[in-house]
GROMACS .gro file of N, CA and C in nm:
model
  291
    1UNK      N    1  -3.196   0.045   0.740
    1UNK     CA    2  -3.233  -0.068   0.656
    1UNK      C    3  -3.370  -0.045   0.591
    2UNK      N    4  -3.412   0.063   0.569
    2UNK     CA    5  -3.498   0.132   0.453
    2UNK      C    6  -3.469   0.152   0.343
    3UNK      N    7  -3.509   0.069   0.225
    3UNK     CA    8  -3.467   0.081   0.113
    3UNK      C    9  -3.551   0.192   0.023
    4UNK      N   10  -3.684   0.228   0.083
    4UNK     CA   11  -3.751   0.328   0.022
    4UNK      C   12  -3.720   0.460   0.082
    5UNK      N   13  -3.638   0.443   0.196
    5UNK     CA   14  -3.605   0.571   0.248
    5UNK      C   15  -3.482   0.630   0.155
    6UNK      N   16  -3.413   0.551   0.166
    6UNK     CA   17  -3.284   0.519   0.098
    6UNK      C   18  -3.309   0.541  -0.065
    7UNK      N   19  -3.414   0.542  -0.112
    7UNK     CA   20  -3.412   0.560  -0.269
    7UNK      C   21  -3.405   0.690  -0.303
    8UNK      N   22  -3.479   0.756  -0.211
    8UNK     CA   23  -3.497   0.876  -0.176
    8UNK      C   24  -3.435   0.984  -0.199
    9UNK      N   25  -3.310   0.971  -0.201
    9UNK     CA   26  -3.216   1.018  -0.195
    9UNK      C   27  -3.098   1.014  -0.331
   10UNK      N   28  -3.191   0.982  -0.433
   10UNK     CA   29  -3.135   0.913  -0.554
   10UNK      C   30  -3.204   0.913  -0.678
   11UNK      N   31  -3.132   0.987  -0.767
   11UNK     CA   32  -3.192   1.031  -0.876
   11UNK      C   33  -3.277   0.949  -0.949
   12UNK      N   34  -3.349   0.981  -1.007
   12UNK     CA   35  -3.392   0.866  -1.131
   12UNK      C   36  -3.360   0.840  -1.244
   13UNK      N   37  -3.202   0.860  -1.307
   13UNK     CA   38  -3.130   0.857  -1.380
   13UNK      C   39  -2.985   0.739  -1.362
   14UNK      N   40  -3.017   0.741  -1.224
   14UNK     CA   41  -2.872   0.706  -1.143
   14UNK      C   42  -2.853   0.574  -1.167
   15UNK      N   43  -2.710   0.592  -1.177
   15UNK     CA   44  -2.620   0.473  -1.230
   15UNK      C   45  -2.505   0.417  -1.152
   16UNK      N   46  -2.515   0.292  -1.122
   16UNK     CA   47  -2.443   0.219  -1.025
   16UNK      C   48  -2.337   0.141  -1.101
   17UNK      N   49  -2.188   0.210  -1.076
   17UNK     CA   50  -2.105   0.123  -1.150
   17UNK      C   51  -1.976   0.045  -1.040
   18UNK      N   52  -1.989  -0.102  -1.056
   18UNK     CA   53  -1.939  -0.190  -0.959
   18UNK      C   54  -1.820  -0.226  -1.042
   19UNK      N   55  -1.701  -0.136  -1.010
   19UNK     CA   56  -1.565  -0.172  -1.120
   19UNK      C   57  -1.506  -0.265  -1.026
   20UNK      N   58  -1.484  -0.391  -0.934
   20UNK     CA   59  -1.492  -0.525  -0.905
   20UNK      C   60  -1.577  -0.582  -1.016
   21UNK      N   61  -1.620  -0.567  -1.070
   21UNK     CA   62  -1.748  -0.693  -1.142
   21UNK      C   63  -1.779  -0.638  -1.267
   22UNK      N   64  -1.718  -0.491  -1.319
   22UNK     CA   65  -1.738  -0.462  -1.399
   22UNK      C   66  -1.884  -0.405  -1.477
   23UNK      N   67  -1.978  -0.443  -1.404
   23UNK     CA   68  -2.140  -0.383  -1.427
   23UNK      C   69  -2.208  -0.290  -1.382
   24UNK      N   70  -2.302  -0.205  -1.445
   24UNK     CA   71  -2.327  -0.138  -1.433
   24UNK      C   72  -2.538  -0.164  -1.384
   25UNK      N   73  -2.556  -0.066  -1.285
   25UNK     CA   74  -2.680  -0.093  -1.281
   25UNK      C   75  -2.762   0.005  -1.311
   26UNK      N   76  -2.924   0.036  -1.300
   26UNK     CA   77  -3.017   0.152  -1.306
   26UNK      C   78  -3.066   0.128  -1.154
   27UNK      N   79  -3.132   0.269  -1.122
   27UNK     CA   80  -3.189   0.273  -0.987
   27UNK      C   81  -3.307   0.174  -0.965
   28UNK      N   82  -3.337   0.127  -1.025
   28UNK     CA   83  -3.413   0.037  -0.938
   28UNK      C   84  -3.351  -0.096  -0.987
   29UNK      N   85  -3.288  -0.145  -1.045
   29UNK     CA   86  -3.143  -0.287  -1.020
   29UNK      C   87  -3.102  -0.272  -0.867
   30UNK      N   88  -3.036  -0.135  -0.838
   30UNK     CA   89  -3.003  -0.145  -0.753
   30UNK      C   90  -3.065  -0.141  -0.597
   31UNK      N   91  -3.187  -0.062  -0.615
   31UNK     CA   92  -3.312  -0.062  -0.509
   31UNK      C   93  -3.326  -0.225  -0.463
   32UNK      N   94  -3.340  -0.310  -0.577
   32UNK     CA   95  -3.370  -0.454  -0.537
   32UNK      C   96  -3.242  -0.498  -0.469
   33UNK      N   97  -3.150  -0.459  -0.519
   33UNK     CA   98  -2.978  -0.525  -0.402
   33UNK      C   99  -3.016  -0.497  -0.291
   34UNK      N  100  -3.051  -0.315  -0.298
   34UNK     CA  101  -3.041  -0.288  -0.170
   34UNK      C  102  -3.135  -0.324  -0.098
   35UNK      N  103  -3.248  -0.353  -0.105
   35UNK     CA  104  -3.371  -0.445  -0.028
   35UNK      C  105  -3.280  -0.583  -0.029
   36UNK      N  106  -3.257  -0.654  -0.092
   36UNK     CA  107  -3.191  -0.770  -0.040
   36UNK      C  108  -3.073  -0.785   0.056
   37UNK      N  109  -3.009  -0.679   0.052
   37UNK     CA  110  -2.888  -0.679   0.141
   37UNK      C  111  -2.921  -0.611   0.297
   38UNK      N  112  -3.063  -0.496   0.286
   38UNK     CA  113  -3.085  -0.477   0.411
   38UNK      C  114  -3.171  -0.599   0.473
   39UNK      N  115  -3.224  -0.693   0.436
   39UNK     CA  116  -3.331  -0.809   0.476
   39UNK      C  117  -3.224  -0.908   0.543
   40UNK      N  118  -3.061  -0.878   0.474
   40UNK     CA  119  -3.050  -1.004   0.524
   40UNK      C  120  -2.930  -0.965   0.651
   41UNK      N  121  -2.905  -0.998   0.746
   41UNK     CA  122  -2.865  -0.967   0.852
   41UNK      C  123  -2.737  -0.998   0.851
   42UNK      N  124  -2.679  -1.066   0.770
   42UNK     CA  125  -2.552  -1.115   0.764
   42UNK      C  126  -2.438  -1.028   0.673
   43UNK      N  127  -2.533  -0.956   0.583
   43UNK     CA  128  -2.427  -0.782   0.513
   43UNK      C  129  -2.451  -0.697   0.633
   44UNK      N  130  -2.320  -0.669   0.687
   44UNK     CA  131  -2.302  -0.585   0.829
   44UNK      C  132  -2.210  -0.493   0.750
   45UNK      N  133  -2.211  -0.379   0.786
   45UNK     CA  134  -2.129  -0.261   0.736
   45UNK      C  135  -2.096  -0.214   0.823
   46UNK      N  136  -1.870  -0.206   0.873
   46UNK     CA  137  -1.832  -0.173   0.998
   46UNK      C  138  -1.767  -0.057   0.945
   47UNK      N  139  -1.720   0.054   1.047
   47UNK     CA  140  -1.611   0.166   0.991
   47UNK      C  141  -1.670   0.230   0.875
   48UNK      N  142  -1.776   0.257   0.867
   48UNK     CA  143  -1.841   0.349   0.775
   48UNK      C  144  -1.829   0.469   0.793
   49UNK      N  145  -1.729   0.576   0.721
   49UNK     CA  146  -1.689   0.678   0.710
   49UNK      C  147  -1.689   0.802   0.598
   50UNK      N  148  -1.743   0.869   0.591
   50UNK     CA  149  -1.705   0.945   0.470
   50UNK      C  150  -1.577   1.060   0.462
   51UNK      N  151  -1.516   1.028   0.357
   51UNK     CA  152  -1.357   1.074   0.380
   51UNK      C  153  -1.427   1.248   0.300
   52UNK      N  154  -1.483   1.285   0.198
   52UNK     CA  155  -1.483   1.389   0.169
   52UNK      C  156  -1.603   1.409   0.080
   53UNK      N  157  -1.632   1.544   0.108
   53UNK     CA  158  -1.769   1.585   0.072
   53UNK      C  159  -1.834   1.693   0.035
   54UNK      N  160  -1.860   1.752  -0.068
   54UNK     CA  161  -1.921   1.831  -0.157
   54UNK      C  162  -2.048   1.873  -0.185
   55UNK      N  163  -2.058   1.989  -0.224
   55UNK     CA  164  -2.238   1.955  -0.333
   55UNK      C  165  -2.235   1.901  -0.453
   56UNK      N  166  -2.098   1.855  -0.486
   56UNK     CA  167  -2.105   1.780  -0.640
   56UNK      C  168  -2.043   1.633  -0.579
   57UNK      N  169  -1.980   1.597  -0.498
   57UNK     CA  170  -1.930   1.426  -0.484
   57UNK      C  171  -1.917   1.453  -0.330
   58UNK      N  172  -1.950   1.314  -0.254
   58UNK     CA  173  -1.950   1.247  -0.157
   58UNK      C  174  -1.821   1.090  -0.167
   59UNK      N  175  -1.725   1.138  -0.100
   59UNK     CA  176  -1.634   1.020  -0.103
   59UNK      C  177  -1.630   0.970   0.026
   60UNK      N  178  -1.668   0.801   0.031
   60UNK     CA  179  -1.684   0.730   0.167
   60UNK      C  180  -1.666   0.574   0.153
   61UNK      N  181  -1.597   0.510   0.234
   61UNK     CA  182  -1.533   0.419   0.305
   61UNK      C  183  -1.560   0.298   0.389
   62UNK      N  184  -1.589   0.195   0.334
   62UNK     CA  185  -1.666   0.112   0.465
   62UNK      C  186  -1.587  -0.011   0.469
   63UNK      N  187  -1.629  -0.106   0.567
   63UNK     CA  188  -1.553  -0.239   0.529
   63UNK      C  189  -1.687  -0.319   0.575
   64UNK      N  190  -1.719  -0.430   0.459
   64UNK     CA  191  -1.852  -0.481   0.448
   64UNK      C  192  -1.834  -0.638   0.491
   65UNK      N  193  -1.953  -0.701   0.588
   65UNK     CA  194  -1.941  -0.844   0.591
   65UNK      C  195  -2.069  -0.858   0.478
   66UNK      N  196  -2.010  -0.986   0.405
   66UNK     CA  197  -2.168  -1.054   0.361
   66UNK      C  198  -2.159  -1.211   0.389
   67UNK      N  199  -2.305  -1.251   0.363
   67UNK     CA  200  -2.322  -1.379   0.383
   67UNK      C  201  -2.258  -1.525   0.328
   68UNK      N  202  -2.241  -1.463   0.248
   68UNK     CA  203  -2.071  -1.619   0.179
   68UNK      C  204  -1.975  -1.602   0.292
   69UNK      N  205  -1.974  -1.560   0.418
   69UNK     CA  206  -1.865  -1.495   0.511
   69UNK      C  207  -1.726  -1.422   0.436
   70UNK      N  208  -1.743  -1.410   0.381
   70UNK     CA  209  -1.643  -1.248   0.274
   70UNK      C  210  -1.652  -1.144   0.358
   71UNK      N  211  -1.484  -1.067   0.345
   71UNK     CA  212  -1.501  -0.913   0.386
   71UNK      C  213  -1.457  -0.856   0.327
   72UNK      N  214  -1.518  -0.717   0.254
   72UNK     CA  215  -1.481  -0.642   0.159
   72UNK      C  216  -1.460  -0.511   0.196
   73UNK      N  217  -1.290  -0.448   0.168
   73UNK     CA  218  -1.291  -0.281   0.200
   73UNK      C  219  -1.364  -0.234   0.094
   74UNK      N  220  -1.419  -0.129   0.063
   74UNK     CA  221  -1.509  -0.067   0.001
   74UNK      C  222  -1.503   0.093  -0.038
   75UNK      N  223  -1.443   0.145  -0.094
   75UNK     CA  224  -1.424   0.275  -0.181
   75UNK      C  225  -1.544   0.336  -0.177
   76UNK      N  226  -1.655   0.421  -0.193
   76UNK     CA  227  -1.728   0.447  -0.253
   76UNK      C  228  -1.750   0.612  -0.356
   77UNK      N  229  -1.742   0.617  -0.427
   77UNK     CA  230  -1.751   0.800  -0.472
   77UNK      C  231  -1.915   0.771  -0.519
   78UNK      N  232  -1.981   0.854  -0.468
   78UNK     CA  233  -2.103   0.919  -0.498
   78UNK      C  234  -2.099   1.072  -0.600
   79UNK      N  235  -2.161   1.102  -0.724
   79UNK     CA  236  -2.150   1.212  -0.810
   79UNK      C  237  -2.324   1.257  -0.741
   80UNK      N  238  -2.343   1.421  -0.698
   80UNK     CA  239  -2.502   1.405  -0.682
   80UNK      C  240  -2.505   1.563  -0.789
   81UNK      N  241  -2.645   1.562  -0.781
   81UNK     CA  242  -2.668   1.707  -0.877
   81UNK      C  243  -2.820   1.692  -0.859
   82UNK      N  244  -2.812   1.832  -0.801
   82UNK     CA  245  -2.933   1.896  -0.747
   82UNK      C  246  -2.993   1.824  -0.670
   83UNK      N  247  -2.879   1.815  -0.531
   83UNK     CA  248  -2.936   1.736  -0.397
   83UNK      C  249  -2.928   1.584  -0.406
   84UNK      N  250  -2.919   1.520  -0.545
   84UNK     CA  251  -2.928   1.410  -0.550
   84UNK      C  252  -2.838   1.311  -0.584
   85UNK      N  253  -2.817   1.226  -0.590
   85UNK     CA  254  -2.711   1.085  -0.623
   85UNK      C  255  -2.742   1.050  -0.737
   86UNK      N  256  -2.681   1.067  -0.810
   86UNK     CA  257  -2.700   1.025  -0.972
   86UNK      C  258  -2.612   0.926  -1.027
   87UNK      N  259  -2.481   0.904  -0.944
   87UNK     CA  260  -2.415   0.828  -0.985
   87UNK      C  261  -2.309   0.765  -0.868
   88UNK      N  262  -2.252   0.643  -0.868
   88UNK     CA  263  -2.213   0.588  -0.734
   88UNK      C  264  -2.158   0.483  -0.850
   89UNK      N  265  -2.020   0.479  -0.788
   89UNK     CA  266  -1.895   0.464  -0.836
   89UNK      C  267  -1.830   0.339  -0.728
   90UNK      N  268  -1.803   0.203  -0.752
   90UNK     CA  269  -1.723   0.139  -0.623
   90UNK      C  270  -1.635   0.040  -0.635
   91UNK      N  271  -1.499   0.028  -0.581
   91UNK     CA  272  -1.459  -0.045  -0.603
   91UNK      C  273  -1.408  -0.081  -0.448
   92UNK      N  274  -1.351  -0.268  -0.465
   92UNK     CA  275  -1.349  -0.323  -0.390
   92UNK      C  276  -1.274  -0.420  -0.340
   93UNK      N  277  -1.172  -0.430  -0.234
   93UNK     CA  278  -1.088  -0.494  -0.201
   93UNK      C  279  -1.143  -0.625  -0.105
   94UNK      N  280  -1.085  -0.794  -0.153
   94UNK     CA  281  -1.141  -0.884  -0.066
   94UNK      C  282  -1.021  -0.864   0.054
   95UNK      N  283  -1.097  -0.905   0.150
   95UNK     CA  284  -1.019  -0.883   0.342
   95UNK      C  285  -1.062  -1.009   0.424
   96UNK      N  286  -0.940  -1.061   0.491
   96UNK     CA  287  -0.987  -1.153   0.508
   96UNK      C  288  -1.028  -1.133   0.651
   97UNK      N  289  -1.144  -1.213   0.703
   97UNK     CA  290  -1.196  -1.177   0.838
   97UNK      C  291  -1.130  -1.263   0.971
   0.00000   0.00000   0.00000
């Protein structure tokens, strides 16, 4: 639940596209989610898995609680280049808890 650790790891180009919602973010749009979602104790991330993995894409798997009590399966493809995450790709199924 380090969001500066966690940035870290992420280009400064990188682009967050949420095809549930259709939008797209920049790395620090998404730095601020992700500080908000690690602060709050109620986005729990269970079965976090990565199904397959590369030096060009990272494909991984989670099923997410958040605080509206929602549960979401969760797709994720990560694109990285030159060590890094440049692009993160997700889509998302509602589950009921």
């Amino acid at each position: 639940r380090d969001a500066e650790a966690w940035a870290k790891c992420y280009h400064s180009d990188f682009q967050f596209v949420r095809h549930q919602s259709g939008t797209n973010m920049d790395l620090n749009q998404t730095k601020e989610m992700v500080k908000m979602m690690y602060a709050n104790d109620a986005v729990v991330i269970h079965s976090q898995r990565c199904i397959y993995e590369n030096e060009d894409i990272i494909v991984a798997h989670q099923i997410m609680d958040f605080p509206d009590n929602t549960r979401e399966a969760v797709m994720v493809v990560h694109t990285v280049e030159n060590g890094l995450i440049v692009r993160t790709e997700t889509g998302a199924t509602q589950l009921s808890k």
